[in-house]
mmCIF file of C-alpha atoms and ligand atoms in Angstrom:
data_model
loop_
_atom_site.group_PDB
_atom_site.id
_atom_site.type_symbol
_atom_site.label_atom_id
_atom_site.label_comp_id
_atom_site.label_asym_id
_atom_site.label_seq_id
_atom_site.Cartn_x
_atom_site.Cartn_y
_atom_site.Cartn_z
ATOM 1 C CA MET B 1 -149.085 6.872 -166.579
ATOM 2 C CA ASN B 2 -147.343 9.918 -165.121
ATOM 3 C CA PRO B 3 -146.135 12.512 -167.609
ATOM 4 C CA VAL B 4 -142.339 12.216 -167.924
ATOM 5 C CA ASP B 5 -141.201 15.826 -167.625
ATOM 6 C CA TYR B 6 -138.155 15.626 -165.313
ATOM 7 C CA LEU B 7 -134.606 15.147 -166.632
ATOM 8 C CA ARG B 8 -131.645 14.544 -164.334
ATOM 9 C CA ILE B 9 -128.489 15.707 -166.085
ATOM 10 C CA SER B 10 -125.134 14.453 -164.828
ATOM 11 C CA LEU B 11 -122.521 17.122 -165.555
ATOM 12 C CA ILE B 12 -119.432 15.168 -164.564
ATOM 13 C CA ASP B 13 -118.544 11.653 -163.407
ATOM 14 C CA ARG B 14 -115.769 12.790 -161.027
ATOM 15 C CA CYS B 15 -116.279 13.620 -157.392
ATOM 16 C CA ASN B 16 -114.207 15.112 -154.587
ATOM 17 C CA PHE B 17 -115.787 12.657 -152.085
ATOM 18 C CA ARG B 18 -115.719 8.847 -152.065
ATOM 19 C CA CYS B 19 -118.928 7.927 -150.247
ATOM 20 C CA HIS B 20 -118.641 4.190 -149.842
ATOM 21 C CA TYR B 21 -122.283 3.519 -150.805
ATOM 22 C CA CYS B 22 -121.824 5.420 -154.067
ATOM 23 C CA VAL B 23 -118.251 4.705 -155.227
ATOM 24 C CA PRO B 24 -117.385 1.498 -153.391
ATOM 25 C CA ASP B 25 -114.410 0.501 -155.488
ATOM 26 C CA GLU B 26 -112.585 3.543 -156.814
ATOM 27 C CA ALA B 27 -109.741 1.492 -158.242
ATOM 28 C CA SER B 28 -112.052 0.087 -160.900
ATOM 29 C CA LEU B 29 -113.476 3.480 -161.953
ATOM 30 C CA GLN B 30 -112.501 4.846 -165.348
ATOM 31 C CA TYR B 31 -113.069 8.607 -165.534
ATOM 32 C CA LEU B 32 -114.233 10.295 -168.706
ATOM 33 C CA LEU B 33 -111.935 12.566 -170.680
ATOM 34 C CA THR B 34 -113.287 16.107 -171.115
ATOM 35 C CA SER B 35 -113.736 15.376 -174.828
ATOM 36 C CA GLU B 36 -115.952 12.396 -173.929
ATOM 37 C CA GLN B 37 -118.333 14.550 -171.900
ATOM 38 C CA LEU B 38 -121.179 16.482 -173.428
ATOM 39 C CA SER B 39 -120.065 20.117 -173.852
ATOM 40 C CA ASN B 40 -122.174 23.004 -172.578
ATOM 41 C CA GLY B 41 -123.289 23.635 -176.187
ATOM 42 C CA GLU B 42 -124.331 19.994 -176.673
ATOM 43 C CA ILE B 43 -126.324 19.977 -173.421
ATOM 44 C CA LEU B 44 -128.111 23.171 -174.462
ATOM 45 C CA THR B 45 -128.857 21.801 -177.949
ATOM 46 C CA LEU B 46 -130.358 18.647 -176.459
ATOM 47 C CA LEU B 47 -132.513 20.612 -174.014
ATOM 48 C CA GLU B 48 -133.666 23.203 -176.537
ATOM 49 C CA GLN B 49 -134.262 20.932 -179.501
ATOM 50 C CA VAL B 50 -135.052 17.544 -177.990
ATOM 51 C CA PHE B 51 -136.219 17.543 -174.367
ATOM 52 C CA ILE B 52 -138.152 20.818 -174.041
ATOM 53 C CA PRO B 53 -140.130 20.184 -177.267
ATOM 54 C CA LEU B 54 -140.991 16.724 -175.853
ATOM 55 C CA GLY B 55 -142.507 18.342 -172.745
ATOM 56 C CA PHE B 56 -139.646 18.168 -170.249
ATOM 57 C CA ARG B 57 -139.916 21.155 -167.870
ATOM 58 C CA LYS B 58 -137.922 20.205 -164.765
ATOM 59 C CA PHE B 59 -134.169 19.760 -164.854
ATOM 60 C CA ARG B 60 -131.758 18.685 -162.113
ATOM 61 C CA LEU B 61 -127.983 19.030 -162.426
ATOM 62 C CA THR B 62 -126.061 16.289 -160.686
ATOM 63 C CA GLY B 63 -122.905 14.212 -160.946
ATOM 64 C CA GLY B 64 -120.371 13.011 -159.646
ATOM 65 C CA GLU B 65 -119.993 16.386 -158.049
ATOM 66 C CA PRO B 66 -121.560 19.054 -160.289
ATOM 67 C CA LEU B 67 -119.644 21.898 -158.620
ATOM 68 C CA LEU B 68 -116.440 20.434 -160.144
ATOM 69 C CA ARG B 69 -117.711 21.098 -163.657
ATOM 70 C CA PRO B 70 -115.738 23.916 -165.349
ATOM 71 C CA GLN B 71 -117.904 26.748 -166.711
ATOM 72 C CA LEU B 72 -120.771 25.721 -164.440
ATOM 73 C CA VAL B 73 -122.258 29.162 -163.756
ATOM 74 C CA PRO B 74 -122.608 30.145 -167.450
ATOM 75 C CA LEU B 75 -124.212 26.744 -168.121
ATOM 76 C CA VAL B 76 -126.713 27.242 -165.292
ATOM 77 C CA ARG B 77 -127.505 30.752 -166.571
ATOM 78 C CA ALA B 78 -128.049 29.483 -170.116
ATOM 79 C CA ILE B 79 -130.323 26.601 -169.025
ATOM 80 C CA ALA B 80 -132.301 28.829 -166.660
ATOM 81 C CA HIS B 81 -133.032 31.196 -169.530
ATOM 82 C CA LEU B 82 -134.258 28.564 -171.987
ATOM 83 C CA PRO B 83 -137.973 29.070 -172.645
ATOM 84 C CA GLY B 84 -139.835 26.099 -171.192
ATOM 85 C CA VAL B 85 -137.562 25.527 -168.181
ATOM 86 C CA GLU B 86 -139.827 25.747 -165.136
ATOM 87 C CA ASP B 87 -137.632 24.260 -162.416
ATOM 88 C CA LEU B 88 -133.831 24.095 -162.412
ATOM 89 C CA SER B 89 -132.277 22.389 -159.413
ATOM 90 C CA MET B 90 -128.999 20.779 -158.385
ATOM 91 C CA THR B 91 -127.864 17.937 -156.127
ATOM 92 C CA THR B 92 -124.426 18.575 -154.594
ATOM 93 C CA ASN B 93 -122.213 17.582 -151.678
ATOM 94 C CA ALA B 94 -121.744 21.330 -150.905
ATOM 95 C CA TYR B 95 -117.985 21.062 -150.263
ATOM 96 C CA LEU B 96 -117.275 23.829 -152.815
ATOM 97 C CA LEU B 97 -120.586 25.622 -152.356
ATOM 98 C CA ALA B 98 -119.639 28.494 -150.040
ATOM 99 C CA ASP B 99 -117.878 30.312 -152.918
ATOM 100 C CA LEU B 100 -120.441 29.405 -155.574
ATOM 101 C CA ALA B 101 -123.850 29.677 -153.894
ATOM 102 C CA GLN B 102 -124.457 33.353 -154.666
ATOM 103 C CA ASP B 103 -123.351 33.077 -158.322
ATOM 104 C CA LEU B 104 -125.526 29.996 -158.863
ATOM 105 C CA TYR B 105 -128.514 31.712 -157.301
ATOM 106 C CA ASN B 106 -127.976 34.835 -159.433
ATOM 107 C CA ALA B 107 -127.615 32.640 -162.526
ATOM 108 C CA GLY B 108 -131.129 31.277 -161.988
ATOM 109 C CA LEU B 109 -130.713 28.001 -160.104
ATOM 110 C CA ASN B 110 -134.015 27.561 -158.221
ATOM 111 C CA ARG B 111 -133.347 24.804 -155.730
ATOM 112 C CA LEU B 112 -130.538 22.884 -154.056
ATOM 113 C CA ASN B 113 -130.506 19.376 -152.565
ATOM 114 C CA ILE B 114 -127.404 18.753 -150.487
ATOM 115 C CA SER B 115 -126.023 15.430 -149.270
ATOM 116 C CA LEU B 116 -125.175 15.451 -145.576
ATOM 117 C CA ASP B 117 -124.998 12.014 -143.990
ATOM 118 C CA SER B 118 -123.819 13.015 -140.530
ATOM 119 C CA LEU B 119 -123.567 15.893 -138.073
ATOM 120 C CA ASN B 120 -120.544 14.234 -136.519
ATOM 121 C CA PRO B 121 -117.314 15.192 -138.346
ATOM 122 C CA GLU B 122 -115.668 11.806 -137.681
ATOM 123 C CA THR B 123 -118.598 9.795 -138.977
ATOM 124 C CA PHE B 124 -118.938 12.188 -141.919
ATOM 125 C CA ASP B 125 -115.267 11.741 -142.909
ATOM 126 C CA GLN B 126 -115.598 7.987 -142.542
ATOM 127 C CA ILE B 127 -118.609 7.917 -144.889
ATOM 128 C CA ILE B 128 -117.053 10.172 -147.529
ATOM 129 C CA GLY B 129 -113.772 8.243 -147.380
ATOM 130 C CA ASN B 130 -111.674 11.185 -146.161
ATOM 131 C CA ARG B 131 -108.540 10.397 -144.217
ATOM 132 C CA GLY B 132 -107.063 13.923 -144.184
ATOM 133 C CA LYS B 133 -108.224 17.143 -142.478
ATOM 134 C CA SER B 134 -111.928 16.918 -141.720
ATOM 135 C CA ARG B 135 -114.204 18.090 -144.525
ATOM 136 C CA TRP B 136 -117.295 18.457 -142.366
ATOM 137 C CA GLN B 137 -116.859 22.142 -141.456
ATOM 138 C CA GLN B 138 -116.377 23.343 -145.034
ATOM 139 C CA THR B 139 -119.416 21.304 -146.112
ATOM 140 C CA TRP B 140 -121.499 22.815 -143.298
ATOM 141 C CA GLU B 141 -120.355 26.297 -144.367
ATOM 142 C CA GLY B 142 -121.511 25.489 -147.891
ATOM 143 C CA ILE B 143 -124.954 24.593 -146.530
ATOM 144 C CA GLN B 144 -125.083 27.791 -144.455
ATOM 145 C CA ALA B 145 -124.104 29.822 -147.534
ATOM 146 C CA ALA B 146 -126.948 28.247 -149.529
ATOM 147 C CA HIS B 147 -129.338 29.137 -146.717
ATOM 148 C CA ARG B 148 -128.088 32.748 -146.483
ATOM 149 C CA VAL B 149 -128.315 33.282 -150.227
ATOM 150 C CA GLY B 150 -131.959 32.255 -150.104
ATOM 151 C CA PHE B 151 -132.270 28.808 -151.702
ATOM 152 C CA ASP B 152 -135.723 27.644 -150.694
ATOM 153 C CA PRO B 153 -136.629 24.863 -150.377
ATOM 154 C CA LEU B 154 -133.204 23.729 -149.190
ATOM 155 C CA LYS B 155 -133.114 19.930 -148.849
ATOM 156 C CA LEU B 156 -130.586 17.749 -147.078
ATOM 157 C CA ASN B 157 -130.210 14.151 -148.311
ATOM 158 C CA VAL B 158 -129.171 11.477 -145.830
ATOM 159 C CA VAL B 159 -128.465 7.897 -146.959
ATOM 160 C CA VAL B 160 -129.125 5.906 -143.802
ATOM 161 C CA ILE B 161 -126.634 3.115 -143.129
ATOM 162 C CA PRO B 162 -127.309 0.859 -140.122
ATOM 163 C CA GLY B 163 -124.618 1.126 -137.466
ATOM 164 C CA VAL B 164 -122.911 4.008 -139.263
ATOM 165 C CA ASN B 165 -125.284 6.990 -139.125
ATOM 166 C CA ASP B 166 -128.722 5.599 -138.200
ATOM 167 C CA GLN B 167 -128.222 6.614 -134.554
ATOM 168 C CA GLU B 168 -128.229 10.242 -135.809
ATOM 169 C CA VAL B 169 -131.668 10.118 -137.394
ATOM 170 C CA LEU B 170 -133.303 12.040 -134.517
ATOM 171 C CA ASP B 171 -130.545 14.694 -134.462
ATOM 172 C CA LEU B 172 -130.824 15.161 -138.205
ATOM 173 C CA ALA B 173 -134.624 15.323 -138.015
ATOM 174 C CA ALA B 174 -134.297 17.937 -135.253
ATOM 175 C CA LEU B 175 -132.608 20.298 -137.745
ATOM 176 C CA THR B 176 -136.070 20.960 -139.162
ATOM 177 C CA GLY B 177 -137.430 22.233 -135.835
ATOM 178 C CA ASP B 178 -136.318 25.837 -136.086
ATOM 179 C CA ARG B 179 -135.042 25.947 -139.686
ATOM 180 C CA HIS B 180 -137.009 26.035 -142.893
ATOM 181 C CA TRP B 181 -134.962 23.020 -144.117
ATOM 182 C CA HIS B 182 -136.125 19.693 -145.498
ATOM 183 C CA VAL B 183 -134.285 16.609 -144.314
ATOM 184 C CA ARG B 184 -134.793 13.493 -146.439
ATOM 185 C CA PHE B 185 -133.825 9.991 -145.411
ATOM 186 C CA ILE B 186 -132.939 7.730 -148.348
ATOM 187 C CA GLU B 187 -132.952 3.954 -148.256
ATOM 188 C CA PHE B 188 -129.575 2.610 -149.348
ATOM 189 C CA MET B 189 -129.814 1.141 -152.844
ATOM 190 C CA PRO B 190 -127.848 -1.752 -154.306
ATOM 191 C CA ILE B 191 -126.358 -0.012 -157.325
ATOM 192 C CA GLY B 192 -122.736 -0.582 -158.238
ATOM 193 C CA ASN B 193 -121.943 -1.714 -154.703
ATOM 194 C CA ASP B 194 -122.381 -5.486 -154.705
ATOM 195 C CA LYS B 195 -119.795 -6.180 -152.036
ATOM 196 C CA LEU B 196 -121.353 -3.794 -149.525
ATOM 197 C CA PHE B 197 -124.975 -4.627 -150.013
ATOM 198 C CA ASN B 198 -127.091 -7.207 -148.243
ATOM 199 C CA GLU B 199 -130.581 -7.264 -146.753
ATOM 200 C CA ARG B 200 -129.273 -5.847 -143.470
ATOM 201 C CA ALA B 201 -127.510 -2.909 -145.157
ATOM 202 C CA TRP B 202 -130.607 -0.707 -145.285
ATOM 203 C CA ILE B 203 -133.366 0.389 -142.911
ATOM 204 C CA PRO B 204 -137.007 0.690 -144.046
ATOM 205 C CA SER B 205 -138.300 4.268 -143.873
ATOM 206 C CA GLU B 206 -141.214 3.150 -141.725
ATOM 207 C CA GLU B 207 -138.798 2.089 -138.999
ATOM 208 C CA LEU B 208 -137.239 5.593 -139.043
ATOM 209 C CA ARG B 209 -140.698 7.170 -138.968
ATOM 210 C CA GLN B 210 -141.569 5.081 -135.910
ATOM 211 C CA ARG B 211 -138.503 6.383 -134.085
ATOM 212 C CA ILE B 212 -139.385 9.982 -134.936
ATOM 213 C CA ARG B 213 -143.076 9.487 -134.184
ATOM 214 C CA ALA B 214 -142.260 8.039 -130.772
ATOM 215 C CA LYS B 215 -140.286 11.164 -129.839
ATOM 216 C CA TRP B 216 -142.244 14.035 -131.391
ATOM 217 C CA GLY B 217 -145.159 12.706 -133.442
ATOM 218 C CA LEU B 218 -145.390 13.089 -137.235
ATOM 219 C CA GLU B 219 -147.963 14.599 -139.572
ATOM 220 C CA THR B 220 -148.161 14.594 -143.359
ATOM 221 C CA ALA B 221 -146.886 17.727 -145.115
ATOM 222 C CA PHE B 222 -145.910 19.162 -148.503
ATOM 223 C CA VAL B 223 -142.770 20.622 -150.036
ATOM 224 C CA GLN B 224 -142.007 21.544 -153.647
ATOM 225 C CA GLY B 225 -140.228 18.719 -155.482
ATOM 226 C CA ASN B 226 -140.294 16.388 -158.455
ATOM 227 C CA GLY B 227 -138.844 13.355 -156.794
ATOM 228 C CA PRO B 228 -140.190 10.323 -154.996
ATOM 229 C CA ALA B 229 -140.029 11.508 -151.361
ATOM 230 C CA ASP B 230 -143.021 10.997 -149.027
ATOM 231 C CA ILE B 231 -143.280 14.169 -146.953
ATOM 232 C CA PHE B 232 -144.033 14.544 -143.235
ATOM 233 C CA LYS B 233 -143.288 17.057 -140.521
ATOM 234 C CA ILE B 234 -142.802 17.113 -136.796
ATOM 235 C CA PRO B 235 -145.816 19.025 -135.417
ATOM 236 C CA GLY B 236 -144.837 22.681 -135.006
ATOM 237 C CA ALA B 237 -141.543 22.312 -136.932
ATOM 238 C CA LYS B 238 -140.567 24.903 -139.541
ATOM 239 C CA GLY B 239 -139.138 22.355 -141.980
ATOM 240 C CA THR B 240 -140.227 18.949 -143.257
ATOM 241 C CA LEU B 241 -138.989 15.380 -143.314
ATOM 242 C CA GLY B 242 -138.884 13.323 -146.510
ATOM 243 C CA PHE B 243 -138.516 9.579 -146.924
ATOM 244 C CA ILE B 244 -137.241 8.099 -150.181
ATOM 245 C CA SER B 245 -138.180 4.464 -149.923
ATOM 246 C CA GLN B 246 -137.264 2.750 -153.159
ATOM 247 C CA MET B 247 -136.444 -0.503 -151.356
ATOM 248 C CA SER B 248 -139.490 -0.838 -149.114
ATOM 249 C CA GLU B 249 -142.190 1.072 -151.002
ATOM 250 C CA CYS B 250 -141.677 0.943 -154.748
ATOM 251 C CA PHE B 251 -142.641 4.282 -156.335
ATOM 252 C CA CYS B 252 -141.994 3.243 -159.952
ATOM 253 C CA ASP B 253 -145.678 3.524 -160.866
ATOM 254 C CA ARG B 254 -145.406 7.303 -160.498
ATOM 255 C CA CYS B 255 -142.031 7.590 -162.269
ATOM 256 C CA ASN B 256 -141.691 10.939 -164.050
ATOM 257 C CA ARG B 257 -138.049 11.057 -165.047
ATOM 258 C CA MET B 258 -135.188 10.138 -167.330
ATOM 259 C CA ARG B 259 -131.437 10.547 -166.817
ATOM 260 C CA LEU B 260 -128.721 11.906 -169.068
ATOM 261 C CA SER B 261 -125.184 10.836 -168.157
ATOM 262 C CA ALA B 262 -122.160 13.119 -168.473
ATOM 263 C CA ASP B 263 -121.143 11.225 -171.625
ATOM 264 C CA GLY B 264 -124.538 11.615 -173.200
ATOM 265 C CA TRP B 265 -126.298 8.293 -172.553
ATOM 266 C CA LEU B 266 -130.015 8.684 -171.978
ATOM 267 C CA ARG B 267 -131.235 6.217 -169.357
ATOM 268 C CA PRO B 268 -135.019 5.833 -169.179
ATOM 269 C CA CYS B 269 -134.891 3.964 -165.862
ATOM 270 C CA LEU B 270 -132.236 4.150 -163.165
ATOM 271 C CA LEU B 271 -132.168 0.376 -163.008
ATOM 272 C CA ASN B 272 -132.332 -0.555 -166.679
ATOM 273 C CA GLU B 273 -128.885 -0.362 -168.206
ATOM 274 C CA ALA B 274 -129.883 -2.179 -171.386
ATOM 275 C CA ALA B 275 -132.424 0.417 -172.517
ATOM 276 C CA GLN B 276 -129.978 3.332 -172.836
ATOM 277 C CA MET B 277 -129.545 5.515 -175.932
ATOM 278 C CA ASP B 278 -126.258 7.187 -176.914
ATOM 279 C CA LEU B 279 -127.325 10.764 -177.696
ATOM 280 C CA LYS B 280 -123.758 12.092 -177.859
ATOM 281 C CA THR B 281 -122.846 9.835 -180.773
ATOM 282 C CA LEU B 282 -126.069 10.756 -182.555
ATOM 283 C CA LEU B 283 -125.239 14.479 -182.127
ATOM 284 C CA ARG B 284 -121.600 14.116 -183.090
ATOM 285 C CA THR B 285 -122.316 12.079 -186.203
ATOM 286 C CA GLY B 286 -124.562 14.841 -187.492
ATOM 287 C CA VAL B 287 -127.963 13.236 -186.928
ATOM 288 C CA PRO B 288 -130.379 16.207 -187.068
ATOM 289 C CA PRO B 289 -131.957 17.122 -183.695
ATOM 290 C CA ARG B 290 -135.455 16.420 -185.052
ATOM 291 C CA GLU B 291 -134.426 12.791 -185.705
ATOM 292 C CA ILE B 292 -132.873 12.539 -182.242
ATOM 293 C CA ARG B 293 -136.139 13.930 -180.869
ATOM 294 C CA ALA B 294 -138.097 11.209 -182.690
ATOM 295 C CA ALA B 295 -135.793 8.513 -181.288
ATOM 296 C CA VAL B 296 -136.155 9.878 -177.737
ATOM 297 C CA LYS B 297 -139.923 10.071 -178.183
ATOM 298 C CA ALA B 298 -139.966 6.373 -179.160
ATOM 299 C CA LEU B 299 -137.975 5.558 -175.998
ATOM 300 C CA LEU B 300 -140.358 7.693 -173.915
ATOM 301 C CA ASP B 301 -143.337 5.823 -175.334
ATOM 302 C CA GLN B 302 -141.796 2.528 -174.237
ATOM 303 C CA LYS B 303 -140.931 3.786 -170.755
ATOM 304 C CA PRO B 304 -143.696 2.048 -168.792
ATOM 305 C CA GLU B 305 -142.532 -1.324 -170.121
ATOM 306 C CA ILE B 306 -138.818 -0.707 -169.567
ATOM 307 C CA ASN B 307 -139.164 0.692 -166.044
ATOM 308 C CA PHE B 308 -137.592 -1.809 -163.656
ATOM 309 C CA LYS B 309 -138.779 -2.095 -160.100
ATOM 310 C CA MET B 310 -136.257 -2.117 -157.292
ATOM 311 C CA ARG B 311 -138.093 -4.823 -155.395
ATOM 312 C CA ASP B 312 -137.964 -7.082 -158.463
ATOM 313 C CA MET B 313 -134.210 -6.632 -158.638
ATOM 314 C CA GLY B 314 -133.615 -8.342 -155.283
ATOM 315 C CA THR B 315 -130.099 -7.708 -154.152
ATOM 316 C CA THR B 316 -128.408 -9.069 -157.234
ATOM 317 C CA THR B 317 -126.330 -6.088 -158.196
ATOM 318 C CA GLY B 318 -123.833 -7.566 -160.618
ATOM 319 C CA GLN B 319 -125.806 -6.213 -163.573
ATOM 320 C CA TYR B 320 -124.904 -2.581 -162.915
ATOM 321 C CA GLY B 321 -121.966 -1.445 -165.004
ATOM 322 C CA ARG B 322 -122.072 2.060 -163.535
ATOM 323 C CA THR B 323 -121.838 3.408 -160.013
ATOM 324 C CA MET B 324 -124.311 5.996 -158.671
ATOM 325 C CA SER B 325 -121.636 8.679 -159.106
ATOM 326 C CA GLN B 326 -121.528 7.821 -162.818
ATOM 327 C CA ILE B 327 -125.320 7.753 -163.173
ATOM 328 C CA GLY B 328 -126.076 10.871 -161.128
ATOM 329 C CA GLY B 329 -128.160 9.366 -158.350
HETATM 330 N N1 GTP M 1 -135.048 4.167 -157.295
HETATM 331 C C1 GTP M 1 -135.004 5.469 -157.568
HETATM 332 N N2 GTP M 1 -134.463 6.324 -156.692
HETATM 333 C C2 GTP M 1 -134.451 7.611 -157.001
HETATM 334 C C3 GTP M 1 -135.002 8.098 -158.190
HETATM 335 N N3 GTP M 1 -134.854 9.441 -158.240
HETATM 336 C C4 GTP M 1 -134.236 9.783 -157.105
HETATM 337 N N4 GTP M 1 -134.000 8.676 -156.354
HETATM 338 C C5 GTP M 1 -133.344 8.629 -155.062
HETATM 339 O O1 GTP M 1 -133.561 9.863 -154.421
HETATM 340 C C6 GTP M 1 -132.314 10.435 -154.136
HETATM 341 C C7 GTP M 1 -132.429 11.942 -154.004
HETATM 342 O O2 GTP M 1 -132.628 12.514 -155.219
HETATM 343 P P1 GTP M 1 -132.287 14.045 -155.486
HETATM 344 O O3 GTP M 1 -131.106 14.128 -156.399
HETATM 345 O O4 GTP M 1 -132.163 14.795 -154.229
HETATM 346 O O5 GTP M 1 -133.538 14.526 -156.308
HETATM 347 P P2 GTP M 1 -135.124 14.428 -156.131
HETATM 348 O O6 GTP M 1 -135.476 13.748 -154.864
HETATM 349 O O7 GTP M 1 -135.658 13.877 -157.401
HETATM 350 O O8 GTP M 1 -135.477 15.971 -156.051
HETATM 351 P P3 GTP M 1 -136.781 16.856 -155.741
HETATM 352 O O9 GTP M 1 -137.156 17.480 -157.033
HETATM 353 O O10 GTP M 1 -136.272 17.870 -154.775
HETATM 354 O O11 GTP M 1 -137.847 15.984 -155.178
HETATM 355 C C8 GTP M 1 -131.446 9.923 -155.259
HETATM 356 O O12 GTP M 1 -130.137 10.000 -155.000
HETATM 357 C C9 GTP M 1 -131.877 8.486 -155.284
HETATM 358 O O13 GTP M 1 -131.263 7.817 -154.199
HETATM 359 C C10 GTP M 1 -135.554 7.161 -159.095
HETATM 360 O O14 GTP M 1 -136.019 7.474 -160.172
HETATM 361 N N5 GTP M 1 -135.544 5.861 -158.734
HETATM 362 C C1 SAM M 2 -124.746 10.388 -156.854
HETATM 363 S S1 SAM M 2 -124.962 11.835 -155.864
HETATM 364 C C2 SAM M 2 -124.494 13.134 -156.971
HETATM 365 C C3 SAM M 2 -124.620 14.524 -156.442
HETATM 366 C C4 SAM M 2 -123.710 14.957 -155.314
HETATM 367 N N1 SAM M 2 -122.392 14.482 -155.447
HETATM 368 C C5 SAM M 2 -124.303 14.571 -153.984
HETATM 369 O O1 SAM M 2 -123.773 13.667 -153.336
HETATM 370 O O2 SAM M 2 -125.292 15.177 -153.614
HETATM 371 C C6 SAM M 2 -126.753 12.048 -155.841
HETATM 372 C C7 SAM M 2 -127.460 11.377 -154.719
HETATM 373 O O3 SAM M 2 -127.319 9.976 -154.833
HETATM 374 C C8 SAM M 2 -127.380 9.423 -153.540
HETATM 375 N N2 SAM M 2 -126.822 8.076 -153.551
HETATM 376 C C9 SAM M 2 -125.610 7.683 -153.990
HETATM 377 N N3 SAM M 2 -125.457 6.349 -153.859
HETATM 378 C C10 SAM M 2 -126.608 5.884 -153.315
HETATM 379 C C11 SAM M 2 -127.054 4.582 -152.937
HETATM 380 N N4 SAM M 2 -126.314 3.501 -153.100
HETATM 381 N N5 SAM M 2 -128.298 4.475 -152.429
HETATM 382 C C12 SAM M 2 -129.091 5.568 -152.274
HETATM 383 N N6 SAM M 2 -128.709 6.820 -152.627
HETATM 384 C C13 SAM M 2 -127.490 6.972 -153.122
HETATM 385 C C14 SAM M 2 -126.554 10.412 -152.739
HETATM 386 O O4 SAM M 2 -126.811 10.355 -151.371
HETATM 387 C C15 SAM M 2 -126.981 11.748 -153.325
HETATM 388 O O5 SAM M 2 -128.063 12.291 -152.585
HETATM 389 S S1 SF4 M 3 -122.825 10.572 -153.177
HETATM 390 FE FE1 SF4 M 3 -122.216 12.418 -154.273
HETATM 391 S S2 SF4 M 3 -120.565 13.170 -152.968
HETATM 392 FE FE2 SF4 M 3 -120.773 11.065 -152.401
HETATM 393 S S3 SF4 M 3 -119.323 9.983 -153.748
HETATM 394 FE FE3 SF4 M 3 -121.349 9.951 -154.720
HETATM 395 S S4 SF4 M 3 -121.226 11.618 -156.149
HETATM 396 FE FE4 SF4 M 3 -119.643 11.976 -154.600
HETATM 397 S S1 SF4 M 4 -136.372 2.661 -160.559
HETATM 398 FE FE1 SF4 M 4 -136.783 3.239 -162.675
HETATM 399 S S2 SF4 M 4 -139.004 3.220 -162.908
HETATM 400 FE FE2 SF4 M 4 -138.560 3.181 -160.716
HETATM 401 S S3 SF4 M 4 -138.667 5.327 -160.128
HETATM 402 FE FE3 SF4 M 4 -136.509 4.892 -160.559
HETATM 403 S S4 SF4 M 4 -136.221 5.407 -162.719
HETATM 404 FE FE4 SF4 M 4 -138.416 5.294 -162.345
#
């Protein structure tokens, strides 16, 4: 079994985008009150007294949109300075990044993964559910700011949707030619989006690799990361290409992570809603951190048995109570 040393922490369930694959039905979403979210102090207590002593070393801040979280920079600084934190990263849509990139970098954030599903402003706005002034340019400026500040590796996440953005796969891959960027293609997952999902709603990574191989060739490569991407590069390119293939090539056997939601639920497997533990209530009812640590350790020990496999889930999605924006991706 892989050591489980990677915690994805959702800082907020709200988002300034409405990507249809992630929040398909906004009307049914109930947002958390601030008082229902873990505070900065509670997150730090859990990391310092529960997760780091249990061997967690890699932490990713996500959401919703993590850049919407008030007091984000002090939180990043405090986490980065905790003894035992070896890798602190964030996944963001970059819309608010241009003004925050330098402060986040100075605070100790090591790495950024940025969602960018299209290079075409119209397609981009369609995917993120924007009907007003285009948001593409400001997002692109956020990515450029992250690059200028020095985030390295800088990864771009693309959820590939047939007929929507799959015709851009070669253009997106070409970004890696003369930039030290890492473009990752993610297979669309059936989580919280029952009405959208069917077997034709996603494209296997191998099909995308064939398209890229036919144009430029592909070789295996490496880039720093804790996630499930298989890494390749176009021969001679500065950057790499990653493929996250949870639908076609289950990677659960090498699972190394748990997830903490913005309201303090610890989820040992992305797909297993039943196995969650409510750490916020334990903290707020005065359960001592060493007892919470023991409870989390017991959950960790069970993890191989409670890991669900995407391919065993089929496309029956009704069992997910939370959307990806509420889980943190
Ligand atoms: N099925 C499944 N998909 C995952 C899991 N972790 C990440 N993913 C998918 O990979 C996407 C990208 O994840 P990121 O937030 O960029 O993080 P990462 O790939 O773990 O990050 P690195 O440390 O840079 O490798 C997620 O949004 C999911 O779609 C997982 O545990 N299970
Ligand atoms: C939930 S978002 C949160 C962070 C930030 N708002 C962002 O978009 O980068 C994290 C990741 O989940 C991915 N994601 C959301 N819904 C997905 C789905 N149904 N299938 C695959 N990936 C999904 C997004 O593309 C993004 O890379
Ligand atoms: S993928 Fe990220 S940016 Fe898009 S709606 Fe979900 S949380 Fe927001
Ligand atoms: S689906 Fe569950 S077991 Fe598989 S990689 Fe994701 S979190 Fe791990």
